PDB file of C-alpha atoms in Angstrom:
ATOM      1  CA  MET A   1    -104.287  42.811 182.611  1.00 46.00           C
ATOM      2  CA  THR A   2    -103.391  42.799 179.685  1.00 50.00           C
ATOM      3  CA  ALA A   3    -102.209  40.272 177.221  1.00 50.00           C
ATOM      4  CA  GLY A   4     -98.630  41.988 176.736  1.00 46.00           C
ATOM      5  CA  ASN A   5     -97.983  41.953 180.471  1.00 44.00           C
ATOM      6  CA  ARG A   6     -99.277  38.430 181.059  1.00 44.00           C
ATOM      7  CA  SER A   7     -96.530  37.610 178.349  1.00 44.00           C
ATOM      8  CA  PHE A   8     -94.071  39.291 179.882  1.00 38.00           C
ATOM      9  CA  VAL A   9     -95.108  38.630 183.661  1.00 39.00           C
ATOM     10  CA  ALA A  10     -95.248  34.123 182.629  1.00 41.00           C
ATOM     11  CA  ALA A  11     -91.660  35.332 181.022  1.00 41.00           C
ATOM     12  CA  ALA A  12     -90.343  36.589 183.873  1.00 40.00           C
ATOM     13  CA  LEU A  13     -91.700  33.920 186.391  1.00 41.00           C
ATOM     14  CA  ALA A  14     -90.139  31.483 184.196  1.00 46.00           C
ATOM     15  CA  LEU A  15     -86.752  32.510 183.919  1.00 45.00           C
ATOM     16  CA  LEU A  16     -86.763  33.190 187.694  1.00 44.00           C
ATOM     17  CA  PRO A  17     -85.176  30.188 188.780  1.00 49.00           C
ATOM     18  CA  LEU A  18     -83.044  30.927 186.737  1.00 47.00           C
ATOM     19  CA  ALA A  19     -82.151  33.885 188.309  1.00 48.00           C
ATOM     20  CA  ALA A  20     -81.809  32.903 191.751  1.00 47.00           C
ATOM     21  CA  SER A  21     -80.442  29.635 191.117  1.00 49.00           C
ATOM     22  CA  PRO A  22     -76.197  29.993 192.497  1.00 55.00           C
ATOM     23  CA  GLN A  23     -73.960  30.796 189.529  1.00 64.00           C
ATOM     24  CA  GLN A  24     -71.667  27.711 188.504  1.00 66.00           C
ATOM     25  CA  ALA A  25     -68.057  28.057 187.906  1.00 67.00           C
ATOM     26  CA  PRO A  26     -66.296  27.495 184.508  1.00 69.00           C
ATOM     27  CA  LEU A  27     -65.989  23.949 183.685  1.00 73.00           C
ATOM     28  CA  ALA A  28     -61.577  23.782 183.312  1.00 70.00           C
ATOM     29  CA  PRO A  29     -61.421  22.337 180.073  1.00 71.00           C
ATOM     30  CA  PRO A  30     -60.032  17.948 180.203  1.00 70.00           C
ATOM     31  CA  VAL A  31     -56.210  17.519 180.721  1.00 65.00           C
ATOM     32  CA  ALA A  32     -55.188  14.607 177.966  1.00 73.00           C
ATOM     33  CA  GLU A  33     -54.326  12.337 180.528  1.00 77.00           C
ATOM     34  CA  GLU A  34     -51.186  11.711 178.525  1.00 75.00           C
ATOM     35  CA  LEU A  35     -50.094  14.434 180.141  1.00 78.00           C
ATOM     36  CA  ALA A  36     -50.432  14.504 183.380  1.00 79.00           C
ATOM     37  CA  PRO A  37     -46.687  13.196 184.419  1.00 79.00           C
ATOM     38  CA  TYR A  38     -44.960  15.916 183.184  1.00 78.00           C
ATOM     39  CA  PRO A  39     -45.601  18.654 185.811  1.00 83.00           C
ATOM     40  CA  SER A  40     -43.846  16.606 188.540  1.00 86.00           C
ATOM     41  CA  THR A  41     -39.925  17.379 189.455  1.00 88.00           C
ATOM     42  CA  ALA A  42     -39.579  14.372 190.483  1.00 92.00           C
ATOM     43  CA  ASP A  43     -37.401  12.906 188.450  1.00 93.00           C
ATOM     44  CA  SER A  44     -35.670  16.690 188.498  1.00 94.00           C
ATOM     45  CA  VAL A  45     -31.644  17.071 188.362  1.00 95.00           C
ATOM     46  CA  LYS A  46     -29.361  19.735 190.055  1.00 96.00           C
ATOM     47  CA  LEU A  47     -26.852  21.158 188.490  1.00 95.00           C
ATOM     48  CA  PRO A  48     -23.630  22.037 190.630  1.00 93.00           C
ATOM     49  CA  ASP A  49     -24.026  25.367 189.883  1.00 93.00           C
ATOM     50  CA  GLY A  50     -27.551  25.185 191.351  1.00 94.00           C
ATOM     51  CA  ARG A  51     -29.889  26.021 188.906  1.00 95.00           C
ATOM     52  CA  GLU A  52     -32.162  23.081 188.120  1.00 95.00           C
ATOM     53  CA  LEU A  53     -33.053  20.345 185.284  1.00 95.00           C
ATOM     54  CA  HIS A  54     -36.687  19.120 184.871  1.00 94.00           C
ATOM     55  CA  PHE A  55     -36.389  15.411 183.316  1.00 95.00           C
ATOM     56  CA  VAL A  56     -39.803  13.334 183.521  1.00 95.00           C
ATOM     57  CA  CYS A  57     -39.071   9.105 183.720  1.00 96.00           C
ATOM     58  CA  MET A  58     -41.135   6.489 182.818  1.00 95.00           C
ATOM     59  CA  GLY A  59     -40.441   2.633 182.448  1.00 96.00           C
ATOM     60  CA  HIS A  60     -38.094   1.265 184.189  1.00 96.00           C
ATOM     61  CA  GLY A  61     -34.343  -1.710 182.016  1.00 95.00           C
ATOM     62  CA  ALA A  62     -31.452  -0.547 180.357  1.00 95.00           C
ATOM     63  CA  PRO A  63     -30.594   1.069 178.526  1.00 96.00           C
ATOM     64  CA  THR A  64     -32.210   5.217 179.448  1.00 97.00           C
ATOM     65  CA  VAL A  65     -33.528   6.459 176.923  1.00 96.00           C
ATOM     66  CA  ILE A  66     -32.991  10.263 176.980  1.00 95.00           C
ATOM     67  CA  LEU A  67     -35.061  12.386 174.540  1.00 95.00           C
ATOM     68  CA  THR A  68     -34.149  15.907 174.029  1.00 92.00           C
ATOM     69  CA  ALA A  69     -37.421  18.319 173.188  1.00 90.00           C
ATOM     70  CA  GLY A  70     -37.020  20.624 169.003  1.00 85.00           C
ATOM     71  CA  LEU A  71     -36.570  24.009 168.963  1.00 78.00           C
ATOM     72  CA  GLY A  72     -39.273  25.508 171.296  1.00 77.00           C
ATOM     73  CA  ASP A  73     -41.008  22.729 172.794  1.00 81.00           C
ATOM     74  CA  PRO A  74     -40.898  21.914 176.297  1.00 84.00           C
ATOM     75  CA  ALA A  75     -40.228  18.298 176.653  1.00 85.00           C
ATOM     76  CA  MET A  76     -44.468  17.506 177.320  1.00 86.00           C
ATOM     77  CA  THR A  77     -45.639  18.540 173.839  1.00 84.00           C
ATOM     78  CA  ALA A  78     -43.077  17.413 172.512  1.00 87.00           C
ATOM     79  CA  TRP A  79     -42.729  13.534 173.461  1.00 90.00           C
ATOM     80  CA  SER A  80     -45.539  13.733 175.676  1.00 89.00           C
ATOM     81  CA  THR A  81     -47.592  10.747 173.355  1.00 90.00           C
ATOM     82  CA  ILE A  82     -44.106   8.792 171.909  1.00 92.00           C
ATOM     83  CA  GLN A  83     -42.476   7.963 175.340  1.00 95.00           C
ATOM     84  CA  PRO A  84     -45.417   5.931 177.281  1.00 94.00           C
ATOM     85  CA  ASP A  85     -45.295   4.277 174.720  1.00 94.00           C
ATOM     86  CA  MET A  86     -41.193   3.497 174.976  1.00 95.00           C
ATOM     87  CA  ALA A  87     -41.282   3.353 178.052  1.00 96.00           C
ATOM     88  CA  ARG A  88     -42.737   0.074 177.992  1.00 96.00           C
ATOM     89  CA  MET A  89     -40.235  -1.432 176.788  1.00 96.00           C
ATOM     90  CA  THR A  90     -37.191   0.088 178.552  1.00 97.00           C
ATOM     91  CA  ARG A  91     -36.315   3.094 180.975  1.00 97.00           C
ATOM     92  CA  VAL A  92     -37.652   6.737 179.272  1.00 97.00           C
ATOM     93  CA  CYS A  93     -36.395  10.529 180.330  1.00 97.00           C
ATOM     94  CA  ALA A  94     -38.025  13.672 178.555  1.00 95.00           C
ATOM     95  CA  TRP A  95     -35.864  16.592 179.771  1.00 93.00           C
ATOM     96  CA  ASP A  96     -36.083  20.365 179.739  1.00 92.00           C
ATOM     97  CA  ARG A  97     -33.184  21.852 178.289  1.00 90.00           C
ATOM     98  CA  PRO A  98     -32.325  25.322 180.357  1.00 92.00           C
ATOM     99  CA  GLY A  99     -35.460  28.393 180.352  1.00 90.00           C
ATOM    100  CA  PHE A 100     -37.782  25.766 178.811  1.00 88.00           C
ATOM    101  CA  GLY A 101     -40.888  23.798 180.536  1.00 89.00           C
ATOM    102  CA  LEU A 102     -39.814  23.646 184.099  1.00 91.00           C
ATOM    103  CA  SER A 103     -36.391  23.555 183.984  1.00 93.00           C
ATOM    104  CA  ASP A 104     -34.197  26.774 185.050  1.00 94.00           C
ATOM    105  CA  GLY A 105     -32.995  29.498 182.403  1.00 92.00           C
ATOM    106  CA  THR A 106     -29.466  30.102 182.418  1.00 90.00           C
ATOM    107  CA  ALA A 107     -27.463  33.242 182.342  1.00 90.00           C
ATOM    108  CA  ALA A 108     -24.201  31.169 179.925  1.00 88.00           C
ATOM    109  CA  PRO A 109     -24.882  32.147 176.141  1.00 89.00           C
ATOM    110  CA  VAL A 110     -27.337  29.214 174.809  1.00 86.00           C
ATOM    111  CA  THR A 111     -25.540  27.123 172.902  1.00 90.00           C
ATOM    112  CA  VAL A 112     -25.745  23.456 171.648  1.00 89.00           C
ATOM    113  CA  ALA A 113     -21.948  23.380 173.453  1.00 92.00           C
ATOM    114  CA  THR A 114     -23.438  24.804 176.758  1.00 92.00           C
ATOM    115  CA  THR A 115     -26.837  22.865 176.069  1.00 91.00           C
ATOM    116  CA  THR A 116     -25.294  19.373 175.468  1.00 93.00           C
ATOM    117  CA  ALA A 117     -22.723  20.685 178.754  1.00 94.00           C
ATOM    118  CA  ASP A 118     -25.825  20.696 181.025  1.00 94.00           C
ATOM    119  CA  LEU A 119     -27.538  17.709 179.549  1.00 94.00           C
ATOM    120  CA  GLU A 120     -23.712  15.661 180.333  1.00 94.00           C
ATOM    121  CA  ALA A 121     -23.623  17.323 184.368  1.00 95.00           C
ATOM    122  CA  ALA A 122     -27.203  16.113 184.814  1.00 95.00           C
ATOM    123  CA  LEU A 123     -26.478  12.857 183.839  1.00 94.00           C
ATOM    124  CA  ALA A 124     -23.046  12.861 185.510  1.00 94.00           C
ATOM    125  CA  THR A 125     -24.943  12.880 189.319  1.00 92.00           C
ATOM    126  CA  GLY A 126     -26.037   9.925 189.052  1.00 85.00           C
ATOM    127  CA  ARG A 127     -29.733  10.244 189.270  1.00 90.00           C
ATOM    128  CA  ILE A 128     -30.469   9.081 186.379  1.00 93.00           C
ATOM    129  CA  PRO A 129     -28.219   5.406 185.128  1.00 93.00           C
ATOM    130  CA  GLY A 130     -27.129   5.185 182.415  1.00 92.00           C
ATOM    131  CA  PRO A 131     -26.067   3.210 179.812  1.00 94.00           C
ATOM    132  CA  TYR A 132     -27.692   6.175 177.535  1.00 94.00           C
ATOM    133  CA  VAL A 133     -29.208   6.312 174.365  1.00 94.00           C
ATOM    134  CA  LEU A 134     -29.756   9.789 173.349  1.00 93.00           C
ATOM    135  CA  VAL A 135     -32.718  10.919 171.019  1.00 93.00           C
ATOM    136  CA  GLY A 136     -32.587  14.620 169.931  1.00 89.00           C
ATOM    137  CA  HIS A 137     -35.794  16.859 167.584  1.00 88.00           C
ATOM    138  CA  SER A 138     -34.957  18.400 164.712  1.00 86.00           C
ATOM    139  CA  LEU A 139     -32.198  21.201 165.197  1.00 77.00           C
ATOM    140  CA  ARG A 140     -31.889  19.689 168.844  1.00 78.00           C
ATOM    141  CA  SER A 141     -31.036  16.405 167.880  1.00 85.00           C
ATOM    142  CA  TYR A 142     -26.788  18.618 167.788  1.00 83.00           C
ATOM    143  CA  GLU A 143     -27.245  18.077 171.485  1.00 85.00           C
ATOM    144  CA  SER A 144     -27.684  13.723 170.778  1.00 87.00           C
ATOM    145  CA  LEU A 145     -24.968  14.151 168.747  1.00 88.00           C
ATOM    146  CA  LEU A 146     -22.103  16.096 170.317  1.00 89.00           C
ATOM    147  CA  CYS A 147     -22.917  14.294 173.410  1.00 87.00           C
ATOM    148  CA  ALA A 148     -22.576  10.983 171.656  1.00 87.00           C
ATOM    149  CA  ASP A 149     -19.000  12.186 170.475  1.00 89.00           C
ATOM    150  CA  GLN A 150     -17.490  13.499 173.345  1.00 89.00           C
ATOM    151  CA  HIS A 151     -18.873   9.954 174.975  1.00 85.00           C
ATOM    152  CA  PRO A 152     -18.127   7.097 172.703  1.00 84.00           C
ATOM    153  CA  ASP A 153     -18.407   4.280 175.278  1.00 81.00           C
TER     154      ASP A 153
END
């Protein structure tokens, strides 16, 4: 056996255990701990028309703070780093507007008025007790303002 052949055989034998070992599945990327509550639908609310709006509530007490994410964001990405800290003081619920996150979509045109009506209908079910403090991020602050104008109490 030549020196070149010996090197080839030695390299092949060194790699043999790797080829014979079972392939391990790639590890899933770690999930940030603060995102863990958001896939739950335990706090979701069924609207009178049968659609479901996704809510994630944390904490206890009153008033209940209702968090509305900005344009294009589900509650999870907008509020996951803030909501748990707020929940140390009172009840805090973040929600996904229709068609976002885990909320059902709607056949109606999506406007500030229709989105506000959906929020009001969800809160009227009584599953999420008031009184409420509404917090809207960016463009979605209009739902909070319209709801507060329509319900000053």
